[in-house]
PDB file of N, CA and C in Angstrom:
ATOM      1  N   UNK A   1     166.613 229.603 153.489  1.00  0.00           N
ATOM      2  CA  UNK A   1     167.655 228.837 152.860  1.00  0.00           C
ATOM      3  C   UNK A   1     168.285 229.575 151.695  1.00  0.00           C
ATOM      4  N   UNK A   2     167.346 229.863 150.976  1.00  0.00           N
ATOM      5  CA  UNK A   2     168.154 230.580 149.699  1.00  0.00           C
ATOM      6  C   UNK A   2     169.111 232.231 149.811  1.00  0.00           C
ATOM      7  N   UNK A   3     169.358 232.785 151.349  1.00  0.00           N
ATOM      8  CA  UNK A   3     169.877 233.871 151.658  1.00  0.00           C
ATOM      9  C   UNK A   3     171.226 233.293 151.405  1.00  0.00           C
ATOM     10  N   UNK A   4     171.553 232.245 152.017  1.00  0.00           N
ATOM     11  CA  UNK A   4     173.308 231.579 152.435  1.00  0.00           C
ATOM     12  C   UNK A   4     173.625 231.527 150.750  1.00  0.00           C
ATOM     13  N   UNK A   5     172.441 231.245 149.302  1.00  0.00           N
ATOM     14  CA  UNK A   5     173.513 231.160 148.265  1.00  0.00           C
ATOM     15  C   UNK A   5     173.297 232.797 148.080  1.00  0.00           C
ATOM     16  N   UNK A   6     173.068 233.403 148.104  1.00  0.00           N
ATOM     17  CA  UNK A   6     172.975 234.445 147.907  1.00  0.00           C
ATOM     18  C   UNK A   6     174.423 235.491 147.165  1.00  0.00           C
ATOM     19  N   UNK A   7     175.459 234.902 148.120  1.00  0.00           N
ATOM     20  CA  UNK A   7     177.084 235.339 147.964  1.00  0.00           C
ATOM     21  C   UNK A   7     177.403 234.862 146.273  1.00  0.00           C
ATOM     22  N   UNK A   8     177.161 233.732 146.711  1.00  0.00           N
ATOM     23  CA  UNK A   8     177.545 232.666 145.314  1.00  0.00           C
ATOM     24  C   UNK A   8     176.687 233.185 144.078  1.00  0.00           C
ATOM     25  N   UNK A   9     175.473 233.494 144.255  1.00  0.00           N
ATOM     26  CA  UNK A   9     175.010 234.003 142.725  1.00  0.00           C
ATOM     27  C   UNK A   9     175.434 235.564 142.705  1.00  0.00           C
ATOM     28  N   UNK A  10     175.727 235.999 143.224  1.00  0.00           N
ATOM     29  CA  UNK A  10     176.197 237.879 142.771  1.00  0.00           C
ATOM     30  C   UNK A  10     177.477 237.438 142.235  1.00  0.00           C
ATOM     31  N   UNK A  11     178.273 236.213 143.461  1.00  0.00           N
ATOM     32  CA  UNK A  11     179.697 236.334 142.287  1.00  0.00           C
ATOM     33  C   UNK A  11     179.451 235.725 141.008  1.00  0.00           C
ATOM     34  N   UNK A  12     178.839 234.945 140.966  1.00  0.00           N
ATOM     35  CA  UNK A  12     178.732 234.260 139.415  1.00  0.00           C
ATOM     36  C   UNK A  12     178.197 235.569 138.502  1.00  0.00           C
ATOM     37  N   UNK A  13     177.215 236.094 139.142  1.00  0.00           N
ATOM     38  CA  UNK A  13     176.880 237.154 137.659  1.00  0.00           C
ATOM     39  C   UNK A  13     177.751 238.222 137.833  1.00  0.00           C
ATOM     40  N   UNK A  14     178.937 238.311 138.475  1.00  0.00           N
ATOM     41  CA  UNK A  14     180.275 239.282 138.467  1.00  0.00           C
ATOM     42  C   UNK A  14     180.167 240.200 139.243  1.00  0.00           C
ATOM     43  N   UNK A  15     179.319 240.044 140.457  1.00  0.00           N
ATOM     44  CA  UNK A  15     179.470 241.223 141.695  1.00  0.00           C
ATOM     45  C   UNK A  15     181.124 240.749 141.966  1.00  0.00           C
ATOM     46  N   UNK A  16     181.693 242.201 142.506  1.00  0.00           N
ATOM     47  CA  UNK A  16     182.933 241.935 143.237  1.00  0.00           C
ATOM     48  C   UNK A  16     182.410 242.678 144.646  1.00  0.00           C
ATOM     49  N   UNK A  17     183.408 242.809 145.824  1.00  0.00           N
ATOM     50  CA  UNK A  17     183.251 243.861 146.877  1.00  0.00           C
ATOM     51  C   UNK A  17     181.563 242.954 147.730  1.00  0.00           C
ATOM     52  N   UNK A  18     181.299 241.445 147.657  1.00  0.00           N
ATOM     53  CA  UNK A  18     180.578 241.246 147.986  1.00  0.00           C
ATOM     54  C   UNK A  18     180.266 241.424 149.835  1.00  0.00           C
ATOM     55  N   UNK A  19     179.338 242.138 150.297  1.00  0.00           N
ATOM     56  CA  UNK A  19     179.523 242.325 151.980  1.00  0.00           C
ATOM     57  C   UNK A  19     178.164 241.526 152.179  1.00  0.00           C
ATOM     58  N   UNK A  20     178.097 240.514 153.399  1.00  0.00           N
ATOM     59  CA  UNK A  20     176.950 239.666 153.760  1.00  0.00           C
ATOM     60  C   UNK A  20     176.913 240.361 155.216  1.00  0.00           C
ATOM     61  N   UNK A  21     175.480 240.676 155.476  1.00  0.00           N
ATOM     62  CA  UNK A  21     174.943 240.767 156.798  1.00  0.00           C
ATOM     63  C   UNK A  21     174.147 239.731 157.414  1.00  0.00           C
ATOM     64  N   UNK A  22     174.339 239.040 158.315  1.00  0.00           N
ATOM     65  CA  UNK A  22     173.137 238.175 159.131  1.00  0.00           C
ATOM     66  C   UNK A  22     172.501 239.041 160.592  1.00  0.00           C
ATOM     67  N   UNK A  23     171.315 239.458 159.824  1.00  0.00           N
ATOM     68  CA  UNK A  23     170.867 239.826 161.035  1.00  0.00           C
ATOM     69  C   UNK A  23     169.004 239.051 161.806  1.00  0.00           C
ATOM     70  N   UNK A  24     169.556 238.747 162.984  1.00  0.00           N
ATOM     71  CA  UNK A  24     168.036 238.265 163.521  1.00  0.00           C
ATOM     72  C   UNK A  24     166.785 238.645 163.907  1.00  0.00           C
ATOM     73  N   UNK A  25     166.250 237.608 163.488  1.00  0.00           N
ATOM     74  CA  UNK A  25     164.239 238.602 163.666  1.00  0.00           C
ATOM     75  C   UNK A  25     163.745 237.627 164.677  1.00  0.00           C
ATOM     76  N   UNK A  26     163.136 238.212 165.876  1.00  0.00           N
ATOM     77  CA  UNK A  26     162.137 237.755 166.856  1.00  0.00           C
ATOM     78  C   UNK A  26     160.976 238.270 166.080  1.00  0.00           C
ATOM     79  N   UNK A  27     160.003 236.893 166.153  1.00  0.00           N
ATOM     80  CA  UNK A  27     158.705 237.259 165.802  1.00  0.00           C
ATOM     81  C   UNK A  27     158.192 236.812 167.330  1.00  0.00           C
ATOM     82  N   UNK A  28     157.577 237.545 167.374  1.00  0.00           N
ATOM     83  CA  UNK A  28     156.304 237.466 168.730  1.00  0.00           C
ATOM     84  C   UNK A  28     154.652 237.117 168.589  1.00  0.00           C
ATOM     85  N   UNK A  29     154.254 237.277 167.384  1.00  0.00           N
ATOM     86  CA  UNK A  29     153.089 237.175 166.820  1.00  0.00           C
ATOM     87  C   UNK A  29     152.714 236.183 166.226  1.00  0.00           C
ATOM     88  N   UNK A  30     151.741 235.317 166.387  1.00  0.00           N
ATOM     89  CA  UNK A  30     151.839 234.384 165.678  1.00  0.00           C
ATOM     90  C   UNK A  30     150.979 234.360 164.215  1.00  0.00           C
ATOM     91  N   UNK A  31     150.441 235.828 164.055  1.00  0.00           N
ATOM     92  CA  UNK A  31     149.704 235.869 162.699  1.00  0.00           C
ATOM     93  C   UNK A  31     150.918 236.468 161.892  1.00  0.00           C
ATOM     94  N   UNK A  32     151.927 237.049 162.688  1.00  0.00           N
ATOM     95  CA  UNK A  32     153.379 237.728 161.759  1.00  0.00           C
ATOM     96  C   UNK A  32     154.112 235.931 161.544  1.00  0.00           C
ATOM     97  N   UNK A  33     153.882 235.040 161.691  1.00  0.00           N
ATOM     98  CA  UNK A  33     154.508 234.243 162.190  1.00  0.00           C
ATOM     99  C   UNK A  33     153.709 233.284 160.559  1.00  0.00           C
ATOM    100  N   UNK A  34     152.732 233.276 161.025  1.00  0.00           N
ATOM    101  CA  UNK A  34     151.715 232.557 159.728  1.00  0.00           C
ATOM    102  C   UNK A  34     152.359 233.394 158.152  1.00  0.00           C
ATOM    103  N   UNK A  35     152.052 234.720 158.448  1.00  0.00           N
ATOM    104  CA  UNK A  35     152.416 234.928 157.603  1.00  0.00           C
ATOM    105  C   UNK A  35     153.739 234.631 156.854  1.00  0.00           C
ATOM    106  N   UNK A  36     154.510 234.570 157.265  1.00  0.00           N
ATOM    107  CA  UNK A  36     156.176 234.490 156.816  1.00  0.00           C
ATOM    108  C   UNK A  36     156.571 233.418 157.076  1.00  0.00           C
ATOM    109  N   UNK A  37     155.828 232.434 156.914  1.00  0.00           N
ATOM    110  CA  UNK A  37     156.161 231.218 157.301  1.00  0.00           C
ATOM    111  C   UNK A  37     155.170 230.018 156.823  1.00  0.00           C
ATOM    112  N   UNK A  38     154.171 230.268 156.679  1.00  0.00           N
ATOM    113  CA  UNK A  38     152.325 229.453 156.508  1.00  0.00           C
ATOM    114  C   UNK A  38     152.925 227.750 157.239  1.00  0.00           C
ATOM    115  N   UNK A  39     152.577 228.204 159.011  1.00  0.00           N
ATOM    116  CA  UNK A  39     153.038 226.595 159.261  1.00  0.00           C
ATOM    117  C   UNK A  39     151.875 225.463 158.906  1.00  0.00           C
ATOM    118  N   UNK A  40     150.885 226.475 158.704  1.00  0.00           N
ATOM    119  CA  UNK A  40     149.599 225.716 158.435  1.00  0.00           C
ATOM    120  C   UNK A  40     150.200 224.995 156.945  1.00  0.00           C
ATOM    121  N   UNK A  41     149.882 225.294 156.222  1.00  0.00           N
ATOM    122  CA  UNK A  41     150.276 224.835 155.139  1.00  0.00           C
ATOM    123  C   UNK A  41     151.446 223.662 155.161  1.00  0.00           C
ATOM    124  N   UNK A  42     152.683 224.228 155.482  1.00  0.00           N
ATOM    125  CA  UNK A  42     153.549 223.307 155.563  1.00  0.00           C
ATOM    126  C   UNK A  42     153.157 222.012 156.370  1.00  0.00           C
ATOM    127  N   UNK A  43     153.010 222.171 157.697  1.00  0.00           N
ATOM    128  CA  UNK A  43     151.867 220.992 157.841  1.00  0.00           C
ATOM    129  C   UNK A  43     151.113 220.431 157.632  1.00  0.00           C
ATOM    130  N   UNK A  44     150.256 220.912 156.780  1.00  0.00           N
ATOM    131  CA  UNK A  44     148.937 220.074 156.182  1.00  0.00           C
ATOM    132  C   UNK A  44     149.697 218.797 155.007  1.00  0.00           C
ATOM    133  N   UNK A  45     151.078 219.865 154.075  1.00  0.00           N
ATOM    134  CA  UNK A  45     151.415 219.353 153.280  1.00  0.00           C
ATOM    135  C   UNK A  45     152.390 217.669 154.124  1.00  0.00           C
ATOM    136  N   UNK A  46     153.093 218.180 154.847  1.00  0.00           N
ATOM    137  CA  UNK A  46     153.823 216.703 155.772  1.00  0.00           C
ATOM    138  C   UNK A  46     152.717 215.729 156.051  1.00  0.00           C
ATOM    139  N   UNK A  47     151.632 216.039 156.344  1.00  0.00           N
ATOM    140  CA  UNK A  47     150.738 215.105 156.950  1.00  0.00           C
ATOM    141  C   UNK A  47     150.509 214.119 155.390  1.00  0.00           C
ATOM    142  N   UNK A  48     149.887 215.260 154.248  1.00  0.00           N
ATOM    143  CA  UNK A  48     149.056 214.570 153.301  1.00  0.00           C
ATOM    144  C   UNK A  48     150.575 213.741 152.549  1.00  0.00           C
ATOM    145  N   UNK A  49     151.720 213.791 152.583  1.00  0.00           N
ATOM    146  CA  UNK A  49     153.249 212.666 152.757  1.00  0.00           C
ATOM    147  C   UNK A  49     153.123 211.872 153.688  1.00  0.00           C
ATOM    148  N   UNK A  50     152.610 212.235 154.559  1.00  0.00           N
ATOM    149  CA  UNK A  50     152.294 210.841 155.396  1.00  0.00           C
ATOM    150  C   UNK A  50     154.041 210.780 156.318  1.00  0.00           C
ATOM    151  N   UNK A  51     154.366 212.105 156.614  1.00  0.00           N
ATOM    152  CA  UNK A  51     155.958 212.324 157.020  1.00  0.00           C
ATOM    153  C   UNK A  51     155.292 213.038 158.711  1.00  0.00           C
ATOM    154  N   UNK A  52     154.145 213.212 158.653  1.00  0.00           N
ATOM    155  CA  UNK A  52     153.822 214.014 160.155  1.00  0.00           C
ATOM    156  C   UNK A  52     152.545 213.185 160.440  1.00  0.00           C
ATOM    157  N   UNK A  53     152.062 212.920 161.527  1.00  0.00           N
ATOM    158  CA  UNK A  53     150.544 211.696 162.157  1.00  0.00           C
ATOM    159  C   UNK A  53     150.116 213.563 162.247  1.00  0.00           C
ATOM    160  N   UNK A  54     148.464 213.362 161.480  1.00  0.00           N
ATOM    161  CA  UNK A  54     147.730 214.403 161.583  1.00  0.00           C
ATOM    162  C   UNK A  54     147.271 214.956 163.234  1.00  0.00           C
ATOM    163  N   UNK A  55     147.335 214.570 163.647  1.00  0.00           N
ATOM    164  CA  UNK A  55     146.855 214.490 165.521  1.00  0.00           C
ATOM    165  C   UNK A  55     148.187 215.104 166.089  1.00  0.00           C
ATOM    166  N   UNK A  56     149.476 215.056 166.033  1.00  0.00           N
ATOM    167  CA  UNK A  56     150.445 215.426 166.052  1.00  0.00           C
ATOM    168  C   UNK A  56     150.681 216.853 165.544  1.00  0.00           C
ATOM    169  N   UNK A  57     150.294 216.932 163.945  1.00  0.00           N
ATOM    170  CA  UNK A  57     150.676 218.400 163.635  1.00  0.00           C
ATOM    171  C   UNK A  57     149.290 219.521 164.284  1.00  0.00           C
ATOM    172  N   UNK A  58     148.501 218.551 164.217  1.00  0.00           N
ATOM    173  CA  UNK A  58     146.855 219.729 165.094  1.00  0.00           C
ATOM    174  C   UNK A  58     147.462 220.495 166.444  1.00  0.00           C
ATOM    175  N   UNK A  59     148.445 218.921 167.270  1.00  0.00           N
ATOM    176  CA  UNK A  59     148.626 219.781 169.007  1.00  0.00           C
ATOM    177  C   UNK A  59     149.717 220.775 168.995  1.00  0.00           C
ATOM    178  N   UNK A  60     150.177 220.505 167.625  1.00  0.00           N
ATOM    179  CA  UNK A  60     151.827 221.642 167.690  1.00  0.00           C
ATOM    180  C   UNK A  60     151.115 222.995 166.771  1.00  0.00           C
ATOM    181  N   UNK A  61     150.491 223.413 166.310  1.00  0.00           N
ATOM    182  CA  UNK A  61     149.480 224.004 165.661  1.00  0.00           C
ATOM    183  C   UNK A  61     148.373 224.585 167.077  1.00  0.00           C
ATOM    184  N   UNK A  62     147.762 224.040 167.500  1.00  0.00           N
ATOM    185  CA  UNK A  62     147.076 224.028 169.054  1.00  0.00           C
ATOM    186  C   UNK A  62     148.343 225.158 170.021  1.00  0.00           C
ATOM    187  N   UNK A  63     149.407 224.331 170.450  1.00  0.00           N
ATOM    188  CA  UNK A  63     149.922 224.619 171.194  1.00  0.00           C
ATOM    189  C   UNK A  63     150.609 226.509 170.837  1.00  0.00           C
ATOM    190  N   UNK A  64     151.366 226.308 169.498  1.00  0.00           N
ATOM    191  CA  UNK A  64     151.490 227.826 168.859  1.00  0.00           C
ATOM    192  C   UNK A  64     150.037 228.733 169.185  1.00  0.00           C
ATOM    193  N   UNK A  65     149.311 228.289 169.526  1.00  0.00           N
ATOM    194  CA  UNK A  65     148.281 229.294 169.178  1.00  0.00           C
ATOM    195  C   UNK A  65     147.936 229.654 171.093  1.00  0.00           C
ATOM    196  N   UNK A  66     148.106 228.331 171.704  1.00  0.00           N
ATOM    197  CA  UNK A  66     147.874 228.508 173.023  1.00  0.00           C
ATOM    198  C   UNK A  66     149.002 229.822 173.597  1.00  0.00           C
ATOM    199  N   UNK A  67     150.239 229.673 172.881  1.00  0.00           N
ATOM    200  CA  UNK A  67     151.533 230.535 173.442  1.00  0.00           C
ATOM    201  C   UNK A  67     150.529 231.594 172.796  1.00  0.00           C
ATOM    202  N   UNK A  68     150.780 232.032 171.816  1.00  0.00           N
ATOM    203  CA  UNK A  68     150.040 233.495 171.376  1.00  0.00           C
ATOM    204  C   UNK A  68     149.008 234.496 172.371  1.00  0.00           C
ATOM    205  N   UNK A  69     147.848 233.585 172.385  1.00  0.00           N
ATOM    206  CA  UNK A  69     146.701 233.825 173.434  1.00  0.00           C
ATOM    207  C   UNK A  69     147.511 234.274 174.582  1.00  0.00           C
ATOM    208  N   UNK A  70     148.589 233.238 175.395  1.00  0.00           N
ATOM    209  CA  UNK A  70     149.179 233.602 176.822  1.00  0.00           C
ATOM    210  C   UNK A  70     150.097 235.116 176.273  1.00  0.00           C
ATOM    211  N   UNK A  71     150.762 235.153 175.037  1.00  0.00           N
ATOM    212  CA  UNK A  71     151.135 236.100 175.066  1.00  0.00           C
ATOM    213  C   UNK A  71     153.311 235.851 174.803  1.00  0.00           C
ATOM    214  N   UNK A  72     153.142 234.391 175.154  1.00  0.00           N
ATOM    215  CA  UNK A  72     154.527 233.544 174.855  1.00  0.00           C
ATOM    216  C   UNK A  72     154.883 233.467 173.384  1.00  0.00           C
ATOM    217  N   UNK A  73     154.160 233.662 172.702  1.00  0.00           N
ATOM    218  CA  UNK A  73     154.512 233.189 171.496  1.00  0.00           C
ATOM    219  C   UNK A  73     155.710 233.871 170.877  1.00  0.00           C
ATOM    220  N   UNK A  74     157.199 232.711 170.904  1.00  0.00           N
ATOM    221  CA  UNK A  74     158.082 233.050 169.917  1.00  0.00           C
ATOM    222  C   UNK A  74     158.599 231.989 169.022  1.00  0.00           C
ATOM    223  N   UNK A  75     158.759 233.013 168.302  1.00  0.00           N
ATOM    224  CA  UNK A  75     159.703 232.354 166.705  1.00  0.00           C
ATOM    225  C   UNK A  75     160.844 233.249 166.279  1.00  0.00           C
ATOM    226  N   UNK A  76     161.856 232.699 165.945  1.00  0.00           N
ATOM    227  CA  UNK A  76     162.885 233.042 165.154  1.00  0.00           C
ATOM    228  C   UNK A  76     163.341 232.954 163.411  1.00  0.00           C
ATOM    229  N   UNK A  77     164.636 234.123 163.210  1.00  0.00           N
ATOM    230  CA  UNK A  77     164.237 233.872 161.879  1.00  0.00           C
ATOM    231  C   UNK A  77     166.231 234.461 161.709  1.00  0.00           C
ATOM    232  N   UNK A  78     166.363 234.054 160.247  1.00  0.00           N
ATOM    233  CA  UNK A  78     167.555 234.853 160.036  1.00  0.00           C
ATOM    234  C   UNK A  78     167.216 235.411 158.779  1.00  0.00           C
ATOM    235  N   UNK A  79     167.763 236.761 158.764  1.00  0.00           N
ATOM    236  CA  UNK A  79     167.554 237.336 157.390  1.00  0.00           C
ATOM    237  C   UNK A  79     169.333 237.541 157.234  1.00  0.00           C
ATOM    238  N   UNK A  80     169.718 237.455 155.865  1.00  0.00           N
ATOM    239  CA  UNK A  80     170.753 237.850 155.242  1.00  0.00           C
ATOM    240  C   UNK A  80     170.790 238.861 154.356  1.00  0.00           C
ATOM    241  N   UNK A  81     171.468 240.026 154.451  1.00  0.00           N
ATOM    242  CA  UNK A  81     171.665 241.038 153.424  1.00  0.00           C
ATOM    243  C   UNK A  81     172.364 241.328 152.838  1.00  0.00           C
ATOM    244  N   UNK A  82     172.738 241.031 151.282  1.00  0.00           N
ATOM    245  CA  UNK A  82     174.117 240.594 150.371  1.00  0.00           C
ATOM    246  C   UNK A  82     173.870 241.874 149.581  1.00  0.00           C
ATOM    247  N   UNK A  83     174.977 242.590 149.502  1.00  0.00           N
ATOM    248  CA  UNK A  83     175.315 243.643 148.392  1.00  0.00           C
ATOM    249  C   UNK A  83     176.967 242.952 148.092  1.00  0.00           C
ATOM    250  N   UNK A  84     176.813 243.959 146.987  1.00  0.00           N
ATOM    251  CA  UNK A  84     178.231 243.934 145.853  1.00  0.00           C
ATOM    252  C   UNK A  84     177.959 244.633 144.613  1.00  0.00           C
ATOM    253  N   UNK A  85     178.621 244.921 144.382  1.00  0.00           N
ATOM    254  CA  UNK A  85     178.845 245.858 143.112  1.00  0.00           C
ATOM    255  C   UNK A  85     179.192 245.556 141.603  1.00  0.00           C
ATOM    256  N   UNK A  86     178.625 245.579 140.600  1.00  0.00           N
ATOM    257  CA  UNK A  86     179.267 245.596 139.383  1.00  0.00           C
ATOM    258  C   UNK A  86     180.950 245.528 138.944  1.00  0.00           C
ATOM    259  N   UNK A  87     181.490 244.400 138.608  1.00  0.00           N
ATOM    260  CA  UNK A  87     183.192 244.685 138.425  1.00  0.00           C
ATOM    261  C   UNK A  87     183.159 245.601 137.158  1.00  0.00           C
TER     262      UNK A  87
END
């Protein structure tokens, strides 16, 4: 989320010549996947909100891990790359 303001704070601190790249990441891994992401976590946290039924986030948690093992496991990602220059 915080890539898209990315434009907006270089111009505020006076980048001019601002250029944005969006480029996409396949993750295939699901420990590259944990990492850059901790769905564990984020889930544990929805459940203990009472916004996810704990039995629910275990089989989607379960199931990521079943794709991995088969070798299916994907995830997506967008990275943004903002340069600009000093006016």
């Amino acid at each position: 989320e915080s890539g898209i303001h990315l434009p907006g704070l270089l111009r505020a601190a006076g980048a001019v010549d601002i250029h944005v790249e969006v480029r996409p990441l396949v993750i295939t891994s699901l420990a590259a996947f944990r990492a850059m992401r901790n769905p564990d976590g984020v889930l544990k946290y929805l459940v203990m909100r009472h916004q996810v039924e704990a039995d629910r986030a275990a089989a989607f948690l379960a199931d990521l891990e079943a794709r991995d093992r088969e070798g299916s496991f994907l995830a997506t990602s967008i990275i943004y790359v903002v340069s600009g220059r000093k006016a």
